[in-house]
mmCIF file of C-alpha atoms in Angstrom:
data_model
loop_
_atom_site.group_PDB
_atom_site.id
_atom_site.type_symbol
_atom_site.label_atom_id
_atom_site.label_comp_id
_atom_site.label_asym_id
_atom_site.label_seq_id
_atom_site.Cartn_x
_atom_site.Cartn_y
_atom_site.Cartn_z
ATOM 1 C CA MET O 1 5.925 -55.231 15.103
ATOM 2 C CA ASN O 2 2.690 -53.126 15.845
ATOM 3 C CA SER O 3 4.479 -50.811 18.203
ATOM 4 C CA LEU O 4 7.850 -50.334 19.772
ATOM 5 C CA SER O 5 9.153 -47.976 22.501
ATOM 6 C CA LEU O 6 12.899 -47.370 22.428
ATOM 7 C CA ILE O 7 15.648 -45.174 23.838
ATOM 8 C CA VAL O 8 17.036 -42.823 21.266
ATOM 9 C CA GLU O 9 20.795 -43.452 21.167
ATOM 10 C CA ASN O 10 21.659 -40.511 18.779
ATOM 11 C CA ILE O 11 20.004 -37.244 17.634
ATOM 12 C CA LYS O 12 21.160 -35.189 14.772
ATOM 13 C CA ALA O 13 19.581 -31.727 13.887
ATOM 14 C CA ASP O 14 19.799 -29.874 10.721
ATOM 15 C CA THR O 15 18.432 -26.489 9.928
ATOM 16 C CA GLN O 16 19.132 -26.193 6.204
ATOM 17 C CA LEU O 17 16.414 -25.249 3.857
ATOM 18 C CA LYS O 18 15.897 -28.187 1.449
ATOM 19 C CA GLU O 19 13.287 -30.226 -0.376
ATOM 20 C CA VAL O 20 12.438 -33.834 0.294
ATOM 21 C CA GLU O 21 10.315 -36.145 -1.790
ATOM 22 C CA CYS O 22 7.268 -37.646 -0.271
ATOM 23 C CA ASP O 23 4.916 -39.733 -2.470
ATOM 24 C CA GLY O 24 6.365 -38.078 -5.605
ATOM 25 C CA ILE O 25 5.899 -34.607 -4.321
ATOM 26 C CA LEU O 26 8.723 -32.179 -3.486
ATOM 27 C CA ILE O 27 8.183 -30.624 0.002
ATOM 28 C CA PRO O 28 10.180 -27.653 1.147
ATOM 29 C CA ILE O 29 11.422 -28.202 4.665
ATOM 30 C CA TYR O 30 12.952 -25.777 7.246
ATOM 31 C CA GLY O 31 15.133 -28.434 8.626
ATOM 32 C CA HIS O 32 14.857 -31.940 10.132
ATOM 33 C CA LEU O 33 15.688 -34.125 13.298
ATOM 34 C CA ILE O 34 17.000 -37.585 12.863
ATOM 35 C CA CYS O 35 16.766 -39.846 15.944
ATOM 36 C CA THR O 36 18.285 -43.459 15.986
ATOM 37 C CA GLY O 37 18.125 -46.339 18.366
ATOM 38 C CA GLU O 38 17.931 -50.144 18.237
ATOM 39 C CA SER O 39 18.447 -50.038 14.484
ATOM 40 C CA HIS O 40 15.443 -47.878 14.022
ATOM 41 C CA ARG O 41 15.228 -44.311 12.792
ATOM 42 C CA MET O 42 12.685 -41.462 13.185
ATOM 43 C CA ILE O 43 12.967 -38.395 10.991
ATOM 44 C CA VAL O 44 10.969 -35.320 12.035
ATOM 45 C CA TYR O 45 10.626 -32.938 9.029
ATOM 46 C CA PHE O 46 9.807 -29.271 9.887
ATOM 47 C CA VAL O 47 7.375 -27.852 7.155
ATOM 48 C CA ASP O 48 5.239 -24.855 6.509
ATOM 49 C CA ARG O 49 1.502 -24.931 7.443
ATOM 50 C CA GLN O 50 0.096 -26.338 4.255
ATOM 51 C CA HIS O 51 2.311 -29.495 4.689
ATOM 52 C CA THR O 52 1.637 -30.223 8.298
ATOM 53 C CA PHE O 53 -1.220 -32.435 7.385
ATOM 54 C CA LEU O 54 0.924 -34.834 5.419
ATOM 55 C CA PRO O 55 0.445 -38.323 7.096
ATOM 56 C CA SER O 56 3.143 -39.823 9.360
ATOM 57 C CA LYS O 57 4.569 -43.003 8.038
ATOM 58 C CA TYR O 58 6.418 -46.127 9.209
ATOM 59 C CA ILE O 59 8.272 -48.113 6.567
ATOM 60 C CA GLU O 60 8.918 -51.322 8.191
ATOM 61 C CA GLU O 61 11.445 -52.809 5.694
ATOM 62 C CA HIS O 62 13.670 -49.724 6.411
ATOM 63 C CA LYS O 63 12.768 -49.446 10.164
ATOM 64 C CA LEU O 64 12.047 -45.753 9.440
ATOM 65 C CA ALA O 65 9.294 -43.497 10.927
ATOM 66 C CA VAL O 66 8.714 -40.107 9.222
ATOM 67 C CA LYS O 67 6.777 -37.253 10.818
ATOM 68 C CA PHE O 68 5.799 -33.810 9.354
ATOM 69 C CA VAL O 69 5.613 -31.073 12.061
ATOM 70 C CA SER O 70 5.167 -27.205 11.785
ATOM 71 C CA HIS O 71 8.481 -25.427 11.580
ATOM 72 C CA LYS O 72 7.127 -23.302 14.508
ATOM 73 C CA GLU O 73 7.768 -26.323 16.809
ATOM 74 C CA MET O 74 11.388 -26.783 15.604
ATOM 75 C CA ASP O 75 13.122 -25.197 18.708
ATOM 76 C CA GLY O 76 11.145 -27.424 21.044
ATOM 77 C CA TYR O 77 12.389 -30.457 19.204
ATOM 78 C CA PHE O 78 15.923 -29.200 18.903
ATOM 79 C CA MET O 79 15.974 -28.980 22.705
ATOM 80 C CA LEU O 80 16.008 -32.649 22.760
ATOM 81 C CA THR O 81 19.589 -32.611 21.568
ATOM 82 C CA LYS O 82 20.737 -30.648 24.655
ATOM 83 C CA ILE O 83 18.939 -32.314 27.578
ATOM 84 C CA LYS O 84 20.638 -34.796 29.784
ATOM 85 C CA GLU O 85 17.603 -37.069 30.263
ATOM 86 C CA PRO O 86 16.888 -40.066 28.239
ATOM 87 C CA VAL O 87 14.640 -39.453 25.016
ATOM 88 C CA TYR O 88 12.196 -42.198 24.056
ATOM 89 C CA ALA O 89 10.783 -42.879 20.495
ATOM 90 C CA TYR O 90 7.461 -44.495 20.153
ATOM 91 C CA LEU O 91 6.973 -46.194 16.723
ATOM 92 C CA ASN O 92 3.706 -47.665 15.508
ATOM 93 C CA THR O 93 3.228 -49.540 12.253
ATOM 94 C CA VAL O 94 -0.600 -49.799 12.416
ATOM 95 C CA HIS O 95 -1.134 -46.079 13.497
ATOM 96 C CA PRO O 96 2.019 -44.200 12.421
ATOM 97 C CA GLU O 97 0.154 -40.935 13.433
ATOM 98 C CA LEU O 98 0.997 -41.904 16.977
ATOM 99 C CA ASN O 99 4.846 -41.851 16.157
ATOM 100 C CA CYS O 100 6.409 -39.494 18.714
ATOM 101 C CA LEU O 101 9.278 -38.430 20.837
ATOM 102 C CA SER O 102 9.130 -38.154 24.697
ATOM 103 C CA VAL O 103 11.377 -37.421 27.577
ATOM 104 C CA ASN O 104 9.143 -39.207 29.943
ATOM 105 C CA GLU O 105 8.760 -42.919 30.652
ATOM 106 C CA PRO O 106 8.568 -45.039 27.480
ATOM 107 C CA VAL O 107 5.281 -44.462 25.792
ATOM 108 C CA ARG O 108 3.005 -47.478 25.740
ATOM 109 C CA GLU O 109 0.255 -48.107 23.172
ATOM 110 C CA THR O 110 -2.396 -48.445 25.735
ATOM 111 C CA TYR O 111 -2.110 -44.751 26.276
ATOM 112 C CA TYR O 112 -3.252 -44.197 22.752
ATOM 113 C CA GLN O 113 -6.756 -45.609 22.220
ATOM 114 C CA LEU O 114 -8.191 -44.537 19.028
ATOM 115 C CA ALA O 115 -11.947 -43.967 18.885
ATOM 116 C CA HIS O 116 -13.676 -46.028 16.139
#
């Protein structure tokens, strides 16, 4: 799989302050959002400014995408749990920095052309 667009079937939000381990480093988080669909998961961790530069990941063997976002964007992401429209996840194994959630039509890889 290089990329996949799917409908999110379940969204769980958590606002507890915790720490998660990423590449051997403990990172404080302000909460997280877990989206699941078609046996894939995407976790968005809400972090302080110094950790927003952590790279997004896609772990193919676990069908898991991980994204680090500023805690200031948490409310916008949590609105996804309340809307009545479908939410789509776009997952990319080659360019995980493109992993995202959308309420629009399914995102297609052709919309994201990286300059080389």
